[in-house]
Amino acid sequence: MNLLSPTEWEILLLSLKVSGVAMLAALPVAFALAWVLARWRFPGKVLLDAAVHLPLVLPPVVTGWLLLIAFSPNAPLGRFLEQALGLTFLFRWTGAALAAAVMALPLMVRAMRLSLEAVDRRLESAARTLGAGPWRTFTSVTLPLSANGILAALVLGLARSVGEFGATITFASNIPGETQTLPLAIYSALQMPGSDIQVARLAGLSVALSVAALVLSEWLARRSGQEKGRHVL
Amino acid sequence: MSFDVSVTLQRGSLRLNYEFTAGPGLTALFGPSGAGKTSLLDAVAGLARPIEGRIAVSSTVLFDRPARIDLKPELRRCGYVFQDLRLFPHRTVRGNLQFGMKRLAVDEGHRLDWDHTLDLLGITALLDRMPATLSGGEAQRVAIGRALLSAPRFLLMDEPLASLDLDRRGEILGLIERIRDELRLPILYVSHDRAEVERLADRVVQVPSPA
């Protein structure tokens, strides 16, 4: 394919890698948080709720700065991750993925929490009387009934993470080939005089990516709808 | 005794006391709405915890507060036919009926024959349908079938006729009589309809109105 230049391919693939890894990391964390917020009652729940929502309401630059403080090699958390797991985030693509995951998290938690709260608890108790323990009740009743919400959370989170800019550039910086995702590349191109065409091409790529994601999610939603429809007939 | 119940239930600000023993056959809990009959069935099924007392069915202790026994609902082996049915909307009728059959593997003795049960309930033709497409009477029969096929040691039925029109009532009523006479499972049956109770019940436990 020579529709895109090698540099543009690099930017696109890096963006997909960063967002993909961000979603893989955020999905279980978001689900666990959504579960705790939907099902548990404990003192300090309001604080947890607020903390989860923080990246949604803070300026992304501030979120990026907080990540910088927490995950720098001099901070306890950053030092621990580097020494125990060999994970470094600063100026690395992993940092871009972490920033994208953190920014996508609140949207994902919200969507999942709503779908978990919509699951009829009476169906879960019916499953228990039929001999299903808590785990089987979860996998055979709760999870399938909240699957649409989880899918919606994934689409929302993916859209948010592909477009992530502020926290990423603050935390992971703007390094071509390492942390320069699509939005950051557009920003860089805008800084250079006479690169109007480059900007337009990258923006076009960004639009194409978003439309593709939208079509995919529509298709997934319709497919699960059809499955139900088939049984109706 | 099939049912040996002596519990205090908390329901909102009300405290309800139940005390009765009942032999085999169908025992009707008869009383006005709001007297906590469903709360009692929930307590027997393990879905609600009494604040005091003891529940035993066919000499198995399900709950005993002083002895700190509180069997989990999935271990109580009850076939609960809920008033609101609670069929799983994402599973076919077949999927609903098979949900409780997993525990059959560990206890062949209580197995009910699949074909015979489907015949008895007249639901063989419904197997591939989704619950949302069933009529009230069909859904009621599937809910009863799901409870029967889960190898229960006893049945709990919560107003199984309440949501049905008159024609369907007769049909389900006959069905419950056959279950009572053919399967010989102890049944705890909740109703507020006197005629229904008189026709079905081997004995009646009168539930007092809440004070």
Coordinates of C-alpha atoms in Angstrom, one line a residue:
Chain A
M1 CA 0.0 0.0 0.0
N2 CA 1.5 3.3 -1.0
L3 CA -1.6 5.2 -0.1
L4 CA 0.3 6.2 3.0
S5 CA 3.9 7.1 3.4
P6 CA 6.1 5.0 5.6
T7 CA 6.0 7.7 8.3
E8 CA 2.2 7.8 8.2
W9 CA 2.1 4.0 8.5
E10 CA 4.3 4.3 11.5
I11 CA 2.1 6.9 13.1
L12 CA -1.1 4.9 12.4
L13 CA 0.3 1.6 13.7
L14 CA 1.7 3.3 16.8
S15 CA -1.7 4.9 17.5
L16 CA -3.4 1.5 17.1
K17 CA -0.8 -0.2 19.4
V18 CA -1.1 2.5 22.1
S19 CA -4.9 2.4 22.0
G20 CA -5.1 -1.4 21.8
V21 CA -2.9 -1.9 24.8
A22 CA -4.7 0.9 26.7
M23 CA -8.0 -0.9 26.2
L24 CA -6.6 -4.3 27.2
A25 CA -5.3 -2.8 30.4
A26 CA -8.3 -0.6 31.1
L27 CA -11.0 -3.2 30.5
P28 CA -10.5 -5.4 33.6
V29 CA -9.8 -2.4 35.8
A30 CA -12.8 -0.5 34.6
F31 CA -15.0 -3.6 35.1
A32 CA -13.8 -4.1 38.6
L33 CA -14.4 -0.5 39.5
A34 CA -17.8 -0.5 37.8
W35 CA -18.7 -3.7 39.8
V36 CA -17.6 -2.2 43.1
L37 CA -19.5 1.0 42.5
A38 CA -22.6 -0.8 41.3
R39 CA -22.8 -3.6 43.8
W40 CA -20.9 -2.7 47.0
R41 CA -21.8 -0.4 49.8
F42 CA -18.9 0.9 51.9
P43 CA -17.9 4.1 53.6
G44 CA -15.8 6.3 51.3
K45 CA -17.7 5.1 48.2
V46 CA -18.3 8.7 47.2
L47 CA -14.6 9.4 47.3
L48 CA -13.8 6.4 45.0
D49 CA -16.6 7.5 42.7
A50 CA -15.0 11.0 42.6
A51 CA -11.5 9.7 42.0
V52 CA -12.6 7.6 39.1
H53 CA -14.3 10.6 37.5
L54 CA -11.3 12.9 38.1
P55 CA -9.7 12.4 34.6
L56 CA -13.1 13.3 33.0
V57 CA -13.3 16.7 34.7
L58 CA -9.6 17.7 35.2
P59 CA -7.8 19.5 32.4
P60 CA -5.9 16.7 30.6
V61 CA -2.6 18.6 31.2
V62 CA -3.2 18.3 34.9
T63 CA -3.9 14.6 34.6
G64 CA -0.7 14.2 32.7
W65 CA 1.2 16.1 35.3
L66 CA -0.2 13.9 38.1
L67 CA 0.9 10.8 36.1
L68 CA 4.3 12.3 35.8
I69 CA 4.6 12.7 39.5
A70 CA 3.3 9.3 40.3
F71 CA 5.2 7.3 37.7
S72 CA 8.5 9.1 37.4
P73 CA 11.4 6.8 38.3
N74 CA 12.0 9.0 41.4
A75 CA 8.5 8.4 42.8
P76 CA 7.8 5.2 44.9
L77 CA 5.3 3.8 42.5
G78 CA 7.4 4.5 39.4
R79 CA 10.5 3.0 41.1
F80 CA 8.6 -0.1 42.2
L81 CA 7.2 -0.7 38.7
E82 CA 10.6 -0.3 37.1
Q83 CA 12.5 -2.5 39.6
A84 CA 9.8 -5.2 40.1
L85 CA 8.4 -5.5 36.6
G86 CA 10.8 -3.6 34.4
L87 CA 8.0 -1.2 33.4
T88 CA 9.0 2.3 32.5
F89 CA 6.6 4.9 31.2
L90 CA 8.4 8.2 30.8
F91 CA 9.1 9.0 27.1
R92 CA 8.0 5.5 26.2
W93 CA 5.0 4.3 24.2
T94 CA 3.9 2.5 27.3
G95 CA 3.4 5.9 28.9
A96 CA 1.2 7.0 26.0
A97 CA -0.9 3.8 26.5
L98 CA -1.1 4.5 30.3
A99 CA -2.2 8.1 29.7
A100 CA -4.8 6.9 27.1
A101 CA -6.1 4.2 29.5
V102 CA -6.4 6.6 32.4
M103 CA -8.3 9.2 30.3
A104 CA -10.6 6.5 28.9
L105 CA -11.3 4.9 32.3
P106 CA -14.1 7.1 33.6
L107 CA -16.2 6.8 30.4
M108 CA -15.8 3.0 30.5
V109 CA -16.6 2.8 34.2
R110 CA -19.8 4.8 33.7
A111 CA -21.1 2.8 30.8
M112 CA -20.3 -0.5 32.5
R113 CA -21.8 0.6 35.8
L114 CA -25.1 1.6 34.1
S115 CA -25.3 -1.8 32.4
L116 CA -24.5 -3.7 35.6
E117 CA -27.1 -1.7 37.5
A118 CA -29.7 -2.5 34.8
V119 CA -29.2 -6.3 35.4
D120 CA -32.2 -7.7 37.2
R121 CA -30.9 -9.0 40.5
R122 CA -34.0 -11.2 40.8
L123 CA -32.7 -13.2 37.8
E124 CA -29.4 -13.8 39.7
S125 CA -31.3 -15.1 42.8
A126 CA -33.3 -17.4 40.5
A127 CA -30.0 -18.8 39.2
R128 CA -28.8 -19.4 42.7
T129 CA -31.9 -21.4 43.6
L130 CA -31.3 -23.5 40.5
G131 CA -27.9 -24.6 41.8
A132 CA -25.6 -22.0 40.3
G133 CA -22.9 -20.7 42.7
P134 CA -21.8 -17.0 42.6
W135 CA -19.3 -17.6 39.8
R136 CA -21.6 -19.5 37.5
T137 CA -24.3 -16.9 38.2
F138 CA -21.9 -14.2 37.2
T139 CA -20.7 -15.8 33.9
S140 CA -24.1 -17.2 32.8
V141 CA -26.5 -14.4 33.9
T142 CA -24.8 -11.2 34.9
L143 CA -22.2 -11.0 32.2
P144 CA -24.4 -11.9 29.2
L145 CA -27.1 -9.5 30.4
S146 CA -24.5 -6.6 30.7
A147 CA -22.6 -7.5 27.5
N148 CA -24.1 -4.6 25.5
G149 CA -22.9 -2.1 28.1
I150 CA -19.4 -3.6 28.1
L151 CA -19.3 -3.3 24.3
A152 CA -20.5 0.3 24.5
A153 CA -17.8 1.0 27.1
L154 CA -15.1 -0.5 24.8
V155 CA -16.2 1.7 21.8
L156 CA -16.4 4.8 24.0
G157 CA -13.0 4.1 25.6
L158 CA -11.4 3.3 22.2
A159 CA -12.6 6.6 20.7
R160 CA -11.4 8.5 23.7
S161 CA -8.0 6.8 23.7
V162 CA -7.3 7.2 20.0
G163 CA -8.0 11.0 20.4
E164 CA -6.0 11.4 23.6
F165 CA -3.7 14.4 23.4
G166 CA -3.2 16.5 26.5
A167 CA -2.3 13.9 29.1
T168 CA -0.1 12.0 26.6
I169 CA 2.0 15.0 25.5
T170 CA 2.5 16.1 29.1
F171 CA 3.3 12.6 30.5
A172 CA 5.0 10.7 27.6
S173 CA 6.1 13.6 25.5
N174 CA 6.0 13.9 21.7
I175 CA 8.6 11.5 20.3
P176 CA 8.2 10.4 16.7
G177 CA 8.1 6.6 16.5
E178 CA 7.8 6.2 20.2
T179 CA 5.0 8.3 21.7
Q180 CA 3.8 10.4 18.7
T181 CA 0.3 9.1 18.1
L182 CA -2.0 10.5 15.5
P183 CA -3.2 13.6 17.4
L184 CA 0.3 14.5 18.5
A185 CA 1.6 14.1 14.9
I186 CA -1.1 16.5 13.7
Y187 CA -0.1 18.9 16.3
S188 CA 3.6 18.7 15.3
A189 CA 2.8 19.1 11.7
L190 CA 0.8 22.2 12.5
Q191 CA 3.8 23.7 14.1
M192 CA 5.9 23.4 10.9
P193 CA 5.3 26.1 8.2
G194 CA 4.3 24.8 4.8
S195 CA 3.1 21.4 5.9
D196 CA -0.6 22.0 5.1
I197 CA -0.9 18.9 3.0
Q198 CA 0.7 16.8 5.7
V199 CA -1.8 18.1 8.2
A200 CA -4.7 17.5 5.9
R201 CA -3.5 13.9 5.2
L202 CA -3.1 13.1 8.9
A203 CA -6.5 14.7 9.7
G204 CA -8.1 12.6 6.9
L205 CA -6.5 9.5 8.4
S206 CA -7.9 10.4 11.7
V207 CA -11.4 10.8 10.3
A208 CA -11.2 7.5 8.4
L209 CA -10.1 5.8 11.6
S210 CA -13.0 7.2 13.6
V211 CA -15.6 6.3 10.9
A212 CA -14.2 2.8 10.7
A213 CA -14.5 2.4 14.5
L214 CA -18.1 3.7 14.3
V215 CA -19.1 1.3 11.5
L216 CA -17.5 -1.6 13.4
S217 CA -19.4 -0.8 16.6
E218 CA -22.7 -0.4 14.6
W219 CA -22.0 -3.7 12.9
L220 CA -21.3 -5.4 16.3
A221 CA -24.4 -4.0 17.8
R222 CA -26.6 -5.0 14.9
R223 CA -25.2 -8.5 14.9
S224 CA -26.0 -9.1 18.5
G225 CA -29.5 -7.6 17.8
Q226 CA -30.0 -9.9 14.9
E227 CA -29.1 -12.9 17.0
K228 CA -32.0 -12.0 19.4
G229 CA -34.2 -11.3 16.4
R230 CA -33.6 -14.7 15.0
H231 CA -35.0 -16.3 18.1
V232 CA -38.0 -14.1 18.0
L233 CA -39.1 -15.4 14.6
Chain B
M1 CA -42.4 -33.7 58.9
S2 CA -41.7 -32.3 55.4
F3 CA -41.6 -28.6 56.5
D4 CA -40.6 -27.6 59.9
V5 CA -40.5 -23.9 60.1
S6 CA -40.2 -21.5 63.1
V7 CA -38.8 -18.2 62.1
T8 CA -39.0 -14.4 62.7
L9 CA -38.6 -12.4 59.5
Q10 CA -37.9 -8.7 59.3
R11 CA -39.8 -7.0 56.5
G12 CA -39.4 -3.3 56.5
S13 CA -40.4 -2.2 59.9
L14 CA -42.6 -5.3 60.4
R15 CA -41.6 -8.4 62.3
L16 CA -43.3 -11.5 61.1
N17 CA -43.5 -14.8 63.0
Y18 CA -44.1 -18.0 61.3
E19 CA -44.4 -21.3 63.1
F20 CA -45.7 -24.5 61.5
T21 CA -44.9 -28.1 60.7
A22 CA -46.4 -29.8 57.7
G23 CA -46.3 -33.4 56.3
P24 CA -46.0 -34.5 52.7
G25 CA -48.2 -33.2 50.0
L26 CA -49.2 -29.6 49.3
T27 CA -49.2 -27.1 52.1
A28 CA -50.9 -23.8 51.3
L29 CA -49.9 -20.6 53.0
F30 CA -53.1 -18.7 52.9
G31 CA -53.5 -15.0 53.9
P32 CA -53.9 -11.5 52.6
S33 CA -51.4 -9.7 50.5
G34 CA -48.7 -7.9 52.4
A35 CA -48.6 -10.6 55.1
G36 CA -45.1 -11.6 54.1
K37 CA -45.8 -14.9 52.4
T38 CA -43.3 -14.3 49.7
S39 CA -40.7 -13.3 52.4
L40 CA -41.2 -16.7 54.0
L41 CA -40.6 -18.5 50.7
D42 CA -37.5 -16.4 50.1
A43 CA -36.3 -17.4 53.6
V44 CA -36.9 -21.1 52.8
A45 CA -35.0 -20.7 49.5
G46 CA -32.1 -19.0 51.2
L47 CA -32.7 -15.6 49.4
A48 CA -33.6 -13.8 52.6
R49 CA -32.1 -14.3 56.0
P50 CA -34.5 -14.6 59.0
I51 CA -33.4 -12.7 62.1
E52 CA -34.3 -15.7 64.3
G53 CA -35.4 -19.3 64.1
R54 CA -35.0 -22.5 62.3
I55 CA -36.0 -24.0 58.9
A56 CA -35.8 -27.7 58.1
V57 CA -37.3 -29.5 55.1
S58 CA -37.5 -33.3 55.1
S59 CA -35.1 -33.5 58.0
T60 CA -32.4 -31.4 56.3
V61 CA -31.7 -28.3 58.3
L62 CA -31.5 -25.3 55.9
F63 CA -31.3 -22.6 58.5
D64 CA -30.6 -22.6 62.2
R65 CA -29.7 -19.4 63.9
P66 CA -28.6 -20.8 67.3
A67 CA -26.5 -23.5 65.5
R68 CA -25.2 -20.9 63.0
I69 CA -26.4 -23.0 60.0
D70 CA -27.3 -21.0 56.9
L71 CA -27.1 -23.2 53.8
K72 CA -26.4 -21.3 50.6
P73 CA -29.3 -21.1 48.2
E74 CA -27.5 -23.1 45.5
L75 CA -27.2 -26.0 48.0
R76 CA -30.8 -26.0 49.3
R77 CA -32.1 -28.0 46.4
C78 CA -35.4 -26.2 46.2
G79 CA -37.5 -25.7 43.0
Y80 CA -38.8 -22.2 43.4
V81 CA -41.5 -21.1 41.0
F82 CA -41.4 -17.3 41.4
Q83 CA -44.5 -15.1 41.2
D84 CA -42.7 -13.0 38.6
L85 CA -41.4 -16.2 36.9
R86 CA -37.8 -14.9 36.3
L87 CA -37.1 -16.7 33.1
F88 CA -33.7 -15.8 31.8
P89 CA -34.4 -13.5 28.9
H90 CA -31.2 -14.3 27.0
R91 CA -31.7 -18.0 26.9
T92 CA -34.1 -20.1 24.9
V93 CA -36.8 -22.1 26.7
R94 CA -34.4 -25.1 26.3
G95 CA -31.6 -23.1 27.9
N96 CA -33.8 -22.1 30.7
L97 CA -35.0 -25.6 31.4
Q98 CA -31.4 -27.0 31.3
F99 CA -30.0 -24.3 33.6
G100 CA -30.7 -26.2 36.7
M101 CA -29.9 -29.6 35.4
K102 CA -26.1 -29.3 36.1
R103 CA -26.6 -30.6 39.6
L104 CA -28.3 -33.8 38.3
A105 CA -24.9 -35.2 37.6
V106 CA -24.2 -35.5 41.3
D107 CA -27.6 -36.9 42.2
E108 CA -29.1 -39.3 39.7
G109 CA -31.7 -40.4 42.2
H110 CA -33.7 -37.2 42.0
R111 CA -33.7 -37.1 38.2
L112 CA -37.0 -36.3 36.5
D113 CA -37.3 -37.7 33.0
W114 CA -36.8 -34.8 30.5
D115 CA -39.4 -36.1 27.9
H116 CA -41.9 -37.0 30.6
T117 CA -41.6 -33.6 32.2
L118 CA -42.0 -31.8 28.9
D119 CA -45.0 -33.9 28.1
L120 CA -46.6 -33.3 31.4
L121 CA -46.2 -29.6 31.0
G122 CA -47.0 -29.5 27.3
I123 CA -43.9 -27.4 26.4
T124 CA -42.1 -29.7 23.9
A125 CA -43.0 -27.4 21.0
L126 CA -41.7 -24.3 22.8
L127 CA -38.0 -25.4 23.2
D128 CA -36.5 -23.1 20.7
R129 CA -38.5 -20.0 21.6
M130 CA -37.2 -17.0 23.6
P131 CA -39.1 -16.2 26.8
A132 CA -40.2 -12.8 25.5
T133 CA -42.3 -14.6 22.8
L134 CA -44.2 -16.8 25.2
S135 CA -47.8 -16.2 26.4
G136 CA -48.5 -15.9 30.1
G137 CA -49.6 -19.5 30.4
E138 CA -46.7 -20.8 28.4
A139 CA -44.2 -18.9 30.4
Q140 CA -45.8 -20.2 33.6
R141 CA -45.4 -23.8 32.5
V142 CA -41.8 -23.2 31.5
A143 CA -41.1 -21.7 34.9
I144 CA -42.6 -24.7 36.6
G145 CA -40.7 -27.0 34.3
R146 CA -37.4 -25.3 35.0
A147 CA -38.0 -25.7 38.8
L148 CA -39.0 -29.4 38.4
L149 CA -36.0 -30.3 36.2
S150 CA -33.5 -28.9 38.6
A151 CA -33.8 -32.1 40.8
P152 CA -35.4 -30.3 43.7
R153 CA -36.2 -32.0 47.0
F154 CA -39.1 -29.7 47.5
L155 CA -41.1 -27.1 45.6
L156 CA -41.9 -23.5 46.5
M157 CA -44.8 -22.0 44.4
D158 CA -45.6 -18.3 44.8
E159 CA -49.1 -17.5 43.4
P160 CA -48.6 -19.5 40.2
L161 CA -52.1 -18.6 39.0
A162 CA -52.2 -14.9 39.8
S163 CA -51.0 -13.6 36.4
L164 CA -53.2 -15.9 34.3
D165 CA -56.6 -15.4 32.7
L166 CA -59.5 -17.8 33.7
D167 CA -59.0 -20.4 30.9
R168 CA -55.3 -20.7 31.7
R169 CA -55.9 -21.0 35.4
G170 CA -57.8 -24.2 35.0
E171 CA -55.1 -25.7 32.9
I172 CA -52.2 -24.8 35.3
L173 CA -54.4 -25.8 38.3
G174 CA -54.8 -29.3 36.8
L175 CA -51.1 -29.4 36.2
I176 CA -50.2 -28.6 39.8
E177 CA -52.6 -31.3 41.0
R178 CA -50.7 -33.8 38.7
I179 CA -47.3 -32.7 40.1
R180 CA -48.6 -33.0 43.6
D181 CA -50.0 -36.5 43.0
E182 CA -47.4 -38.0 40.6
L183 CA -44.1 -36.5 41.8
R184 CA -44.7 -36.7 45.6
L185 CA -42.5 -33.7 46.3
P186 CA -43.4 -31.6 49.3
I187 CA -44.9 -28.3 48.1
L188 CA -45.2 -25.0 49.9
Y189 CA -47.8 -23.0 48.0
V190 CA -48.6 -19.4 48.5
S191 CA -52.0 -18.0 47.5
H192 CA -54.7 -15.5 48.6
D193 CA -57.5 -17.2 46.7
R194 CA -59.7 -19.4 48.9
A195 CA -61.2 -21.6 46.1
E196 CA -57.7 -22.4 44.8
V197 CA -56.4 -23.3 48.2
E198 CA -59.5 -25.5 49.0
R199 CA -59.0 -27.4 45.7
L200 CA -55.2 -28.0 46.0
A201 CA -54.1 -28.1 49.6
D202 CA -53.6 -31.1 51.8
R203 CA -53.4 -28.6 54.7
V204 CA -53.6 -24.9 55.1
V205 CA -51.4 -22.6 57.2
Q206 CA -53.4 -19.4 57.9
V207 CA -51.1 -16.4 57.8
P208 CA -52.4 -13.6 60.0
S209 CA -52.8 -10.1 58.7
P210 CA -49.9 -7.8 59.6
A211 CA -50.7 -6.0 62.8

